[in-house]
mmCIF file with all atom_site columns, C-alpha atoms and ligand atoms in Angstrom:
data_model
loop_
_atom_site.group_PDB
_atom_site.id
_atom_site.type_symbol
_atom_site.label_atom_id
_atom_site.label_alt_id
_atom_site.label_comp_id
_atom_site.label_asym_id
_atom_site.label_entity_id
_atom_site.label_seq_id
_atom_site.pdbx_PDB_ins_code
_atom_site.Cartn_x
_atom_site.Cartn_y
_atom_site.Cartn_z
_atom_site.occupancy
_atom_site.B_iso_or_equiv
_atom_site.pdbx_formal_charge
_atom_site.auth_seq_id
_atom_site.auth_comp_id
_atom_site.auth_asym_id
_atom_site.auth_atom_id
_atom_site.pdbx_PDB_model_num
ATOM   1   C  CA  . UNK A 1 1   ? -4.797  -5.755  26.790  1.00 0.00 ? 438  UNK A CA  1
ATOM   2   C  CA  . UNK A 1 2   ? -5.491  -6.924  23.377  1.00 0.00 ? 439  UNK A CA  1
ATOM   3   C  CA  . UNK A 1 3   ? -3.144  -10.385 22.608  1.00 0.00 ? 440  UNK A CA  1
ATOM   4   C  CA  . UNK A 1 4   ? -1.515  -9.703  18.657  1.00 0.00 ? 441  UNK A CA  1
ATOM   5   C  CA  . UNK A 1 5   ? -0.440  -13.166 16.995  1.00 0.00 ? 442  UNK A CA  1
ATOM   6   C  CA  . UNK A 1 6   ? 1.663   -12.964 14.119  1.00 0.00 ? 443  UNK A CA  1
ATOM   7   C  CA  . UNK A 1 7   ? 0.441   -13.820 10.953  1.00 0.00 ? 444  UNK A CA  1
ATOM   8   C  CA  . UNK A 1 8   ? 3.431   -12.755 8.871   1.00 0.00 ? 445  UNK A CA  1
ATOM   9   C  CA  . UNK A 1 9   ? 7.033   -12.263 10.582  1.00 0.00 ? 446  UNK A CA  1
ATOM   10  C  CA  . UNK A 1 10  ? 9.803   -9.878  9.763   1.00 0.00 ? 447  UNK A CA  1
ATOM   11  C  CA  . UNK A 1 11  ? 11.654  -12.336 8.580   1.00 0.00 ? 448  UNK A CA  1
ATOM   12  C  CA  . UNK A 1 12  ? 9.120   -13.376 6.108   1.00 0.00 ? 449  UNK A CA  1
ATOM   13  C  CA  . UNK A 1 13  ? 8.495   -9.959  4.807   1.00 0.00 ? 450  UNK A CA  1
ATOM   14  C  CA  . UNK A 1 14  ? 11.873  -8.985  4.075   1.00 0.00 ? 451  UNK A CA  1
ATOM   15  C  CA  . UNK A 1 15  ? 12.317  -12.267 2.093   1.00 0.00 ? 452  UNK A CA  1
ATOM   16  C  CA  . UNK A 1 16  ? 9.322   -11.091 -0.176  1.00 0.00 ? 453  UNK A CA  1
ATOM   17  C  CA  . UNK A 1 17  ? 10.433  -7.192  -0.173  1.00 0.00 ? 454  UNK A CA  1
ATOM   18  C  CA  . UNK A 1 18  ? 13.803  -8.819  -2.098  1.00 0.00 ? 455  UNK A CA  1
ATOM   19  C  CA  . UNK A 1 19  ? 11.844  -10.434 -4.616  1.00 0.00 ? 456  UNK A CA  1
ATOM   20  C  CA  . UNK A 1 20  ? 9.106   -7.673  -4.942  1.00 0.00 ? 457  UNK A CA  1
ATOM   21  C  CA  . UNK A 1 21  ? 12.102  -5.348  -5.695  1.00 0.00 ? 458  UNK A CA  1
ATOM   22  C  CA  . UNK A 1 22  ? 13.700  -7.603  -7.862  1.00 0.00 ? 459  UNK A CA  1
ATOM   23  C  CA  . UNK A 1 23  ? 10.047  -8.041  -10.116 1.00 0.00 ? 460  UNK A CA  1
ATOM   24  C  CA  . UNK A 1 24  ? 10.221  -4.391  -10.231 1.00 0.00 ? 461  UNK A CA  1
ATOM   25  C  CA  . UNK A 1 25  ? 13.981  -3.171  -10.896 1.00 0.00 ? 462  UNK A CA  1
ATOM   26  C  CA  . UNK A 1 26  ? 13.330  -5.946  -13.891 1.00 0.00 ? 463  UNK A CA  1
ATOM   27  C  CA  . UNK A 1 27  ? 10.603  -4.246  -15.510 1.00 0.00 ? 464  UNK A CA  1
ATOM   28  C  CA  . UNK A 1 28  ? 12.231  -1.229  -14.926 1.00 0.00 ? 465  UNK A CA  1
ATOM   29  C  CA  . UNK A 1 29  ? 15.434  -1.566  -15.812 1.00 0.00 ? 466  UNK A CA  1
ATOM   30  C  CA  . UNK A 1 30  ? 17.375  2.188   -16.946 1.00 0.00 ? 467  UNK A CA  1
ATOM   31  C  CA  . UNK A 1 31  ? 13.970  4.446   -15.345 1.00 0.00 ? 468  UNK A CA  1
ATOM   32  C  CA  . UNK A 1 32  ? 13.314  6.413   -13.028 1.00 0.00 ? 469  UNK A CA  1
ATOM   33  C  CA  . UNK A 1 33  ? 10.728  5.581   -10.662 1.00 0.00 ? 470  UNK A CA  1
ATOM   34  C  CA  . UNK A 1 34  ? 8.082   7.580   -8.393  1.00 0.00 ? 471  UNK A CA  1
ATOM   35  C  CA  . UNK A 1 35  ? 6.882   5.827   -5.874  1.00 0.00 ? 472  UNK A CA  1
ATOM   36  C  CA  . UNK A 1 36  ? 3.490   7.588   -4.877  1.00 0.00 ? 473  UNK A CA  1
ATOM   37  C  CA  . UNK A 1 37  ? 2.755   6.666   -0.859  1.00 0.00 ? 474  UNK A CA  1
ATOM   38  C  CA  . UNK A 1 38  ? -0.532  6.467   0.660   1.00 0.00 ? 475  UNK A CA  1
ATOM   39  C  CA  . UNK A 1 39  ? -0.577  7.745   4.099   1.00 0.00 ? 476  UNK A CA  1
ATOM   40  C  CA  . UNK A 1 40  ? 0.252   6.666   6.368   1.00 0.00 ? 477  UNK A CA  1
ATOM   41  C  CA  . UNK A 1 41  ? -0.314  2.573   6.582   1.00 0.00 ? 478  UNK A CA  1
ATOM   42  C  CA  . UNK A 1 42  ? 2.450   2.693   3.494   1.00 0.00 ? 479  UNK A CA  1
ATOM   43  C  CA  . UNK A 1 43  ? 5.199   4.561   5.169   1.00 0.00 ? 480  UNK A CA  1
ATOM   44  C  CA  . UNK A 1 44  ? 6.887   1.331   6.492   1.00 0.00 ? 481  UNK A CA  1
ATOM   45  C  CA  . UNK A 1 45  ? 6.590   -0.387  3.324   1.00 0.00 ? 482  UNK A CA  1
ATOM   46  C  CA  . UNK A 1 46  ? 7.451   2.129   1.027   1.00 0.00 ? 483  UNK A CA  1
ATOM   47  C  CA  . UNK A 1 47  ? 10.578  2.690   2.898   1.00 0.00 ? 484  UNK A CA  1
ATOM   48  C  CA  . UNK A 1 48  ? 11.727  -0.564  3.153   1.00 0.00 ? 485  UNK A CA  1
ATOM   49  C  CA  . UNK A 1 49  ? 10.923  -1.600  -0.299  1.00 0.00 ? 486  UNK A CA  1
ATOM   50  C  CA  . UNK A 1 50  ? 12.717  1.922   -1.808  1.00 0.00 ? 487  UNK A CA  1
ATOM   51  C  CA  . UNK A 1 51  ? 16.115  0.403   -0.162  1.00 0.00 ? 488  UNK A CA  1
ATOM   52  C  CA  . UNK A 1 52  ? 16.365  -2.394  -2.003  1.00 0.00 ? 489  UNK A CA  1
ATOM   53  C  CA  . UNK A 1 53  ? 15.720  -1.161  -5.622  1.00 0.00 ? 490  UNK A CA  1
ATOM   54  C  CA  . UNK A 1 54  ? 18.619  0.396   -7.466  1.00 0.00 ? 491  UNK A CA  1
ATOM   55  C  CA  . UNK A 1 55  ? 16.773  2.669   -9.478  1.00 0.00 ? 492  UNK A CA  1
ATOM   56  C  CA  . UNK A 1 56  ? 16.379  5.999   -9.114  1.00 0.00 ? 493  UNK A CA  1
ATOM   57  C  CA  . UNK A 1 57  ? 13.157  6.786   -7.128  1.00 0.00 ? 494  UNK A CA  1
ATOM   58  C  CA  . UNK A 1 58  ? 11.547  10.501  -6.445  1.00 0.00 ? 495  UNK A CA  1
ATOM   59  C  CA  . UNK A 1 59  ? 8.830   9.925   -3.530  1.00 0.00 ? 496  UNK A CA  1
ATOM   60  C  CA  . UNK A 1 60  ? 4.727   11.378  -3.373  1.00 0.00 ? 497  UNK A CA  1
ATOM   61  C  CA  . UNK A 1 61  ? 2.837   11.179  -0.871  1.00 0.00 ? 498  UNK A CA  1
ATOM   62  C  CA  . UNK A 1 62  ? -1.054  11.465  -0.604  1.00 0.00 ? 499  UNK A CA  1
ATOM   63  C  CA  . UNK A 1 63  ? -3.385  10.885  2.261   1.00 0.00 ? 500  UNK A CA  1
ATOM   64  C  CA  . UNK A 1 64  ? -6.843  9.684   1.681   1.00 0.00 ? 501  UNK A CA  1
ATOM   65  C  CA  . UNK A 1 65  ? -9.785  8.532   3.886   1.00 0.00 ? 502  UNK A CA  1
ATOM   66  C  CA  . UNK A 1 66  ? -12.906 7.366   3.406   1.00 0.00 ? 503  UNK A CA  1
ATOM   67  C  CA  . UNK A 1 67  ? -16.213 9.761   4.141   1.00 0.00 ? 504  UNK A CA  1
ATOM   68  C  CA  . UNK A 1 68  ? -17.742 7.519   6.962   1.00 0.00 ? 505  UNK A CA  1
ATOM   69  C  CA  . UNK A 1 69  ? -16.621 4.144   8.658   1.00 0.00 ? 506  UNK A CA  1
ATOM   70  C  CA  . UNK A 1 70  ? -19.619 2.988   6.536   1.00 0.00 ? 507  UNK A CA  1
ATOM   71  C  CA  . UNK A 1 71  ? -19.342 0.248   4.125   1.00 0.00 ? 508  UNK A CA  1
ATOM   72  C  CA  . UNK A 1 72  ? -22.226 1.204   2.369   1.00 0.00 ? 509  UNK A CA  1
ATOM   73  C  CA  . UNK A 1 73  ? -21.252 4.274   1.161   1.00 0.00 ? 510  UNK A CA  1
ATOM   74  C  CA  . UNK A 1 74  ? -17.534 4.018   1.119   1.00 0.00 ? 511  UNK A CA  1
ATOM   75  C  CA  . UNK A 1 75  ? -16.696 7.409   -0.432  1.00 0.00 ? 512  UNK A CA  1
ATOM   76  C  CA  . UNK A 1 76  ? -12.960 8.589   -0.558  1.00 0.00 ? 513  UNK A CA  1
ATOM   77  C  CA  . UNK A 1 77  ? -11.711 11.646  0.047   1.00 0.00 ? 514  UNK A CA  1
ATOM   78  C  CA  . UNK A 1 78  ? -8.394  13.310  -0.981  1.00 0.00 ? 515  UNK A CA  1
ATOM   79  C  CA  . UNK A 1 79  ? -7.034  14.775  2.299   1.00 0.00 ? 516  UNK A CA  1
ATOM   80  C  CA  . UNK A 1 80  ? -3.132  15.726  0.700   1.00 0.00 ? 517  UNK A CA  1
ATOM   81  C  CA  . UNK A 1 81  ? -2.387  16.148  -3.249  1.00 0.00 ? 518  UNK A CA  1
ATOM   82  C  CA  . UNK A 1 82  ? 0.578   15.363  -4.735  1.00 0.00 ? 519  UNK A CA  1
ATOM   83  C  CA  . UNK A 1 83  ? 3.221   18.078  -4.560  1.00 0.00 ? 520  UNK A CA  1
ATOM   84  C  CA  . UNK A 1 84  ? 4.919   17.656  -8.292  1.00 0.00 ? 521  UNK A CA  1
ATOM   85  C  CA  . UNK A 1 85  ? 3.747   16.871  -11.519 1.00 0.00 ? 522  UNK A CA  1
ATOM   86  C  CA  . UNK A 1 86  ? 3.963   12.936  -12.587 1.00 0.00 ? 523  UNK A CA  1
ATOM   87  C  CA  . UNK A 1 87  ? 3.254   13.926  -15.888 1.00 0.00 ? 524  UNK A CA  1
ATOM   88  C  CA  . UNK A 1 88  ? 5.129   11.521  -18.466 1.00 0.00 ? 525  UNK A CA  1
ATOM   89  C  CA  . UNK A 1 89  ? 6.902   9.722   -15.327 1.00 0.00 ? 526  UNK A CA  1
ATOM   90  C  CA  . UNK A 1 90  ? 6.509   6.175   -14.563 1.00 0.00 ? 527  UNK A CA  1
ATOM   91  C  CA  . UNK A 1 91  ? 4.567   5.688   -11.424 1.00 0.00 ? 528  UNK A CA  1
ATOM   92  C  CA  . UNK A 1 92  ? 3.581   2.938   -8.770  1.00 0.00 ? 529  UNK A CA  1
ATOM   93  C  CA  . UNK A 1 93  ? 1.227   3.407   -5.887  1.00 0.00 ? 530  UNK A CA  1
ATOM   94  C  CA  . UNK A 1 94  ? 2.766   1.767   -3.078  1.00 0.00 ? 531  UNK A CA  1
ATOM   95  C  CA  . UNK A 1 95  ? -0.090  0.859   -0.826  1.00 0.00 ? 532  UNK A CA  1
ATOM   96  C  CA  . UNK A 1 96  ? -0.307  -1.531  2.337   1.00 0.00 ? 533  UNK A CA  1
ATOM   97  C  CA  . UNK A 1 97  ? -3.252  -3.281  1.704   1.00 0.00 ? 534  UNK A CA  1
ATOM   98  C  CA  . UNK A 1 98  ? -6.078  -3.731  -1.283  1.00 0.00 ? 535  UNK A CA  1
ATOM   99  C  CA  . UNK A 1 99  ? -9.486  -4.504  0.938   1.00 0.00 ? 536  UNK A CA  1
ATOM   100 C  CA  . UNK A 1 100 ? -12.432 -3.160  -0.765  1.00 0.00 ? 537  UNK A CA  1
ATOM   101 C  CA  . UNK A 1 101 ? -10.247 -1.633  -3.505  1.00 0.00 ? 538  UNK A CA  1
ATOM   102 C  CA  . UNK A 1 102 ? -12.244 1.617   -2.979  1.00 0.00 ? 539  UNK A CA  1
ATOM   103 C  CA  . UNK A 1 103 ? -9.158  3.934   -2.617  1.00 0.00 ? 540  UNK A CA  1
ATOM   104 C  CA  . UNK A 1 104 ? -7.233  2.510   -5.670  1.00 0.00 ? 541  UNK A CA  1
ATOM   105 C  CA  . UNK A 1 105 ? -9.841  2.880   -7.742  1.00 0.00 ? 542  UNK A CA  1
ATOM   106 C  CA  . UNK A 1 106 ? -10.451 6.493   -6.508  1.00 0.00 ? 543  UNK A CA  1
ATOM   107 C  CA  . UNK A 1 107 ? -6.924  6.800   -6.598  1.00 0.00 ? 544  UNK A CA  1
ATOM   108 C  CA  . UNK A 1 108 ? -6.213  5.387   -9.886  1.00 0.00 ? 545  UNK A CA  1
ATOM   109 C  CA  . UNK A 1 109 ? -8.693  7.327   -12.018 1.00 0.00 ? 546  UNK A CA  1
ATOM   110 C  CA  . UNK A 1 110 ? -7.582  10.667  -10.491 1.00 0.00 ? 547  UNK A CA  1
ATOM   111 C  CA  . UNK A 1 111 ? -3.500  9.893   -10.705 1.00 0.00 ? 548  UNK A CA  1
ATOM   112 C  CA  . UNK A 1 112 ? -4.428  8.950   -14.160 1.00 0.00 ? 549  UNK A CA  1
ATOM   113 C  CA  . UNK A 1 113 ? -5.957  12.664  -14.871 1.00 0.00 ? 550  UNK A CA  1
ATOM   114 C  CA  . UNK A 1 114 ? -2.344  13.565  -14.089 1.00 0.00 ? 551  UNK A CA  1
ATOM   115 C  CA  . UNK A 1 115 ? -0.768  11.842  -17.418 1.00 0.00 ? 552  UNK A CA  1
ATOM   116 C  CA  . UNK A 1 116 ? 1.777   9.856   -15.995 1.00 0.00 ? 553  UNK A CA  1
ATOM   117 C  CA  . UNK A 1 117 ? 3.852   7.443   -18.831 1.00 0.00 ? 554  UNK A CA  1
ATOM   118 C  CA  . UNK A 1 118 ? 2.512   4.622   -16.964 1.00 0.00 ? 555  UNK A CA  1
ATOM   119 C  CA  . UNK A 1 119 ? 0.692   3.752   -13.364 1.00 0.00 ? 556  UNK A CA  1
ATOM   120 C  CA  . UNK A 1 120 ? 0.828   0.666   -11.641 1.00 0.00 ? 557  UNK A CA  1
ATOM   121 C  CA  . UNK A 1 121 ? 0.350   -0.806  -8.207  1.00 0.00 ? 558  UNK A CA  1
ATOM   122 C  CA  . UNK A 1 122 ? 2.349   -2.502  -5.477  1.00 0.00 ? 559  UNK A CA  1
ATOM   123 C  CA  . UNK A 1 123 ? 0.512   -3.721  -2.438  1.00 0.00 ? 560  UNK A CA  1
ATOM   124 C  CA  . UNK A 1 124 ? 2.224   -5.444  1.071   1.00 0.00 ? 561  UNK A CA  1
ATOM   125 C  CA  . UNK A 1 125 ? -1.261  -7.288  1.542   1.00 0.00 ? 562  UNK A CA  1
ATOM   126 C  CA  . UNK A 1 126 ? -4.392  -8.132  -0.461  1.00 0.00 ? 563  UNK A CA  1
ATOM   127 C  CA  . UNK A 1 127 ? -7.484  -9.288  0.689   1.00 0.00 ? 564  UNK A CA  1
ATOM   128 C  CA  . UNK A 1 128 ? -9.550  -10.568 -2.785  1.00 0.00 ? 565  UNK A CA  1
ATOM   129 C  CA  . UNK A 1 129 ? -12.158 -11.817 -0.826  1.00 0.00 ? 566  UNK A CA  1
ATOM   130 C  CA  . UNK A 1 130 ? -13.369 -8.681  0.025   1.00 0.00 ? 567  UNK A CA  1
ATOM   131 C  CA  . UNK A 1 131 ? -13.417 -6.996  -3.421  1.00 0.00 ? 568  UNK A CA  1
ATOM   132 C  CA  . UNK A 1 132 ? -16.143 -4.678  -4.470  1.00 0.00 ? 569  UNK A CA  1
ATOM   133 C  CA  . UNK A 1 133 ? -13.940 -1.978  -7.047  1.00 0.00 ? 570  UNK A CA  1
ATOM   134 C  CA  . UNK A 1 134 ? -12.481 -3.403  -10.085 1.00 0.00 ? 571  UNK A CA  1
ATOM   135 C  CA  . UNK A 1 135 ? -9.202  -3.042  -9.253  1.00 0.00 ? 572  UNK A CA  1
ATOM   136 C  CA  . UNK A 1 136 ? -6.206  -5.088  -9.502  1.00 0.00 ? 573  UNK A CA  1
ATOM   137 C  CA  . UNK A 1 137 ? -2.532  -4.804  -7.909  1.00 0.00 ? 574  UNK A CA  1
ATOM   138 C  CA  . UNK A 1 138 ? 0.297   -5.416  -10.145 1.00 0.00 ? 575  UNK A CA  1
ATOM   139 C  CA  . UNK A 1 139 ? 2.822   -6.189  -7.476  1.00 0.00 ? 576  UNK A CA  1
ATOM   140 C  CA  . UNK A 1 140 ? 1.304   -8.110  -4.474  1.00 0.00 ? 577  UNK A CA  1
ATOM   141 C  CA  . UNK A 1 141 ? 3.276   -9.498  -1.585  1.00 0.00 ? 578  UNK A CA  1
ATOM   142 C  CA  . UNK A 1 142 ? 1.137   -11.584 0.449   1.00 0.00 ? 579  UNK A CA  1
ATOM   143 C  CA  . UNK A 1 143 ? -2.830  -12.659 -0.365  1.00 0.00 ? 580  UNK A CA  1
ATOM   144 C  CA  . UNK A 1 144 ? -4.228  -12.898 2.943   1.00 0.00 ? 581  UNK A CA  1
ATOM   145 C  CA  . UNK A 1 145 ? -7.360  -13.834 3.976   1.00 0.00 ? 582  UNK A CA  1
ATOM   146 C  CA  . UNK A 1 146 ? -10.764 -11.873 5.992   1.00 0.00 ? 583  UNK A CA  1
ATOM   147 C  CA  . UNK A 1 147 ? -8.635  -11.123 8.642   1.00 0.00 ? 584  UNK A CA  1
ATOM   148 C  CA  . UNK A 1 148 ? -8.454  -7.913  10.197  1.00 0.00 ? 585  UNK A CA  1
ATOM   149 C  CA  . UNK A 1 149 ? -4.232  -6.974  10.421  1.00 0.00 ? 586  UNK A CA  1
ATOM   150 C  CA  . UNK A 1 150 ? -2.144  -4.252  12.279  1.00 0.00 ? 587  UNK A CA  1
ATOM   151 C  CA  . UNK A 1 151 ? 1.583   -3.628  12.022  1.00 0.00 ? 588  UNK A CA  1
ATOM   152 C  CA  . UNK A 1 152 ? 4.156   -2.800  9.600   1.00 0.00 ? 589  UNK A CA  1
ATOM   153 C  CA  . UNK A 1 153 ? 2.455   0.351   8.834   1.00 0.00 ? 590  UNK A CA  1
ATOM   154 C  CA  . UNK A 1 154 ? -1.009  -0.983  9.008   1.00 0.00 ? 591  UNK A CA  1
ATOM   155 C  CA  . UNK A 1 155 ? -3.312  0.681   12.370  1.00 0.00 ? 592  UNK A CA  1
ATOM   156 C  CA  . UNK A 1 156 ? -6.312  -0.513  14.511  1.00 0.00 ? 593  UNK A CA  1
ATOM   157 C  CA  . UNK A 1 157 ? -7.485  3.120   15.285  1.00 0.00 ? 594  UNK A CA  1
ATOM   158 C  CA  . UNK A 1 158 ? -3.905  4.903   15.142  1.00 0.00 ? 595  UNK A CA  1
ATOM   159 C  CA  . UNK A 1 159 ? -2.547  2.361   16.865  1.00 0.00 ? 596  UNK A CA  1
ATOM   160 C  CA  . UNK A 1 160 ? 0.270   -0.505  16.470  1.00 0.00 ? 597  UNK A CA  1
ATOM   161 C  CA  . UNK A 1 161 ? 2.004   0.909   13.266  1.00 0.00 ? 598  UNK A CA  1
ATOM   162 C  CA  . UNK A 1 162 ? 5.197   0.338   14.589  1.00 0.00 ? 599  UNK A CA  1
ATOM   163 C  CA  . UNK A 1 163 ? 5.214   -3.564  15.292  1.00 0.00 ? 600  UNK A CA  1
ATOM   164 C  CA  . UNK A 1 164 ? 8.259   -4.381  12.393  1.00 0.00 ? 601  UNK A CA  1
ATOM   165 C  CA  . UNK A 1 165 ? 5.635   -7.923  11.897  1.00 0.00 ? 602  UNK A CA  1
ATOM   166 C  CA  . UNK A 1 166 ? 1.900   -8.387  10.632  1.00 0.00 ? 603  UNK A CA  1
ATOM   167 C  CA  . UNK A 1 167 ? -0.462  -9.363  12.736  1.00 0.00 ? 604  UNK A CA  1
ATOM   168 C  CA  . UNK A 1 168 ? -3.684  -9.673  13.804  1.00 0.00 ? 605  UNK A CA  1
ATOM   169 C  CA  . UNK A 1 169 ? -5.960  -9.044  17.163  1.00 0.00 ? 606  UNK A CA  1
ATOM   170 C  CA  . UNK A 1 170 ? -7.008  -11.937 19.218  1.00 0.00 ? 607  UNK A CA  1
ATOM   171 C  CA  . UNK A 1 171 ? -10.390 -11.402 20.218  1.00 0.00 ? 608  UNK A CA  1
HETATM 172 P  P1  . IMP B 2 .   ? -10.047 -0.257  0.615   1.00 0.00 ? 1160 IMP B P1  1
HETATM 173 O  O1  . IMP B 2 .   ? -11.255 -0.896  1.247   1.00 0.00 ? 1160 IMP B O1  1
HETATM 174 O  O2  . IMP B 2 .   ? -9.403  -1.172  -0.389  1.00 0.00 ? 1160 IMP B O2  1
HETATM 175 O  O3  . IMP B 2 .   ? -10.380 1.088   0.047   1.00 0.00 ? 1160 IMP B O3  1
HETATM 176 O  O4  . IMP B 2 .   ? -8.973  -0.067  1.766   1.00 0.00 ? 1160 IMP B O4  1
HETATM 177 C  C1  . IMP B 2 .   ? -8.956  1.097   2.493   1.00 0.00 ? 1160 IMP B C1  1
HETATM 178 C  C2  . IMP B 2 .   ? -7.950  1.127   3.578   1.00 0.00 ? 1160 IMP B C2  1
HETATM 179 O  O5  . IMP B 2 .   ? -8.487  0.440   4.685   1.00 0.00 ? 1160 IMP B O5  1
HETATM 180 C  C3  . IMP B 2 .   ? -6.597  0.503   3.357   1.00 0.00 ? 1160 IMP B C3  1
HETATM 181 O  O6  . IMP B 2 .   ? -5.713  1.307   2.654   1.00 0.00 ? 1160 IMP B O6  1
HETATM 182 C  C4  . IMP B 2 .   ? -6.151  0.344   4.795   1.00 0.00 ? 1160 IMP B C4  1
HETATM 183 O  O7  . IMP B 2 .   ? -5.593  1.561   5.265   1.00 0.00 ? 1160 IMP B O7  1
HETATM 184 C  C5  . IMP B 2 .   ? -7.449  0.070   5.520   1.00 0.00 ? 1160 IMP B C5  1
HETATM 185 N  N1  . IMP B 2 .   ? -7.548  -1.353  5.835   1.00 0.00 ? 1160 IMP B N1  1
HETATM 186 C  C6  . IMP B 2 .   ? -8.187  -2.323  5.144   1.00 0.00 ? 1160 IMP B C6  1
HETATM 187 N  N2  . IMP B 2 .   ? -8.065  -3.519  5.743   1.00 0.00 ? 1160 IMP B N2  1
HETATM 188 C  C7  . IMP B 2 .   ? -7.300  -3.292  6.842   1.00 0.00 ? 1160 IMP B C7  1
HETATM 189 C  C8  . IMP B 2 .   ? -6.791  -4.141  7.893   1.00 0.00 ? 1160 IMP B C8  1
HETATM 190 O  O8  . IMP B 2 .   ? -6.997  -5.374  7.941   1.00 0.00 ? 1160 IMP B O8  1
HETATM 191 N  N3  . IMP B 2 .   ? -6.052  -3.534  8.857   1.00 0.00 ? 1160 IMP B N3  1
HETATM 192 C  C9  . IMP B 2 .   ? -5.783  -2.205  8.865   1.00 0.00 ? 1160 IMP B C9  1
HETATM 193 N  N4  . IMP B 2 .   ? -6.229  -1.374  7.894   1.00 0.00 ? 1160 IMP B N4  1
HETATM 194 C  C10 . IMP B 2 .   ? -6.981  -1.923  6.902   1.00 0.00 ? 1160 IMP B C10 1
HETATM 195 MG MG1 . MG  B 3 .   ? -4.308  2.764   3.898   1.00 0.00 ? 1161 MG  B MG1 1
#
């Protein structure tokens, strides 16, 4: 059995959903809101930060994965499109975590064919040490570092979603 040690509890992460929802219902104060969800490490997240924000909020979902597990090439593909338009709305990609930035760049410049009024991003985790995109998350809950983490949405191999902490695998 592989050992999981927490590396950020629940309690922790609720205490930075308030404030993350607090950042945003500020800047958005009167809007609506679509929060666009990237399958499925975001679910938890998305969720959870969607009950604390007063604002109206209509939901997207997309599902992307990359080509290969192969850093080399690290082409992403668009498994599931958005549903309705985001034209003219105000939109935030509500991702779990920024490694590579690969997908949000991918992500970005295709949403942005779209026309929304505005697209930003809100990330549970970012790793900046392992940037290679040029991309940038407006909202960030916790910098981590090089680690690799499961839980609260995030998977080793379809696995561990569930765990309502982050944490990562004791070798
Ligand atoms: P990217 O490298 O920024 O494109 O990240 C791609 C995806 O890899 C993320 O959306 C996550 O689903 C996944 N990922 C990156 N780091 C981790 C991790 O530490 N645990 C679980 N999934 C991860
Ligand atoms: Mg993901």
């Amino acid at each position: 059995m592989k050992k999981i040690k927490v590396l950020i509890s629940e309690e922790k992460i609720n205490n930075r959903l308030d404030e993350l929802a607090n950042q945003i219902m500020d800047k958005y104060k009167g809007k609506d809101i679509v929060f666009l969800c990237i399958l499925k490490g975001s679910i938890f997240f998305t969720v959870e930060l969607a009950k604390r924000i007063k604002n109206n909020i209509q939901f997207e979902f997309v599902e992307v994965s990359s080509y290969e597990n192969n850093e080399s090439t690290g082409k992403v593909k668009l498994n599931k499109d958005i549903t309705q338009s985001i034209e003219g709305k105000e939109v935030i990609i509500i991702e779990d975590i920024v490694d590579t930035g690969r997908t949000l760049a991918f992500l970005k410049e295709l949403l942005l064919e779209k026309k929304p009024a505005s697209l930003k991003i809100c990330s549970l985790l970012d790793k900046p040490s392992r940037r290679i995109a040029n991309v940038k998350a407006d909202y960030v809950g916790f910098a981590i570092e090089d680690k690799f983490v499961v839980g609260y949405g995030l998977d080793d191999e379809q696995n561990l979603r569930n765990l309502n902490y982050i944490g990562y695998i004791e070798e």
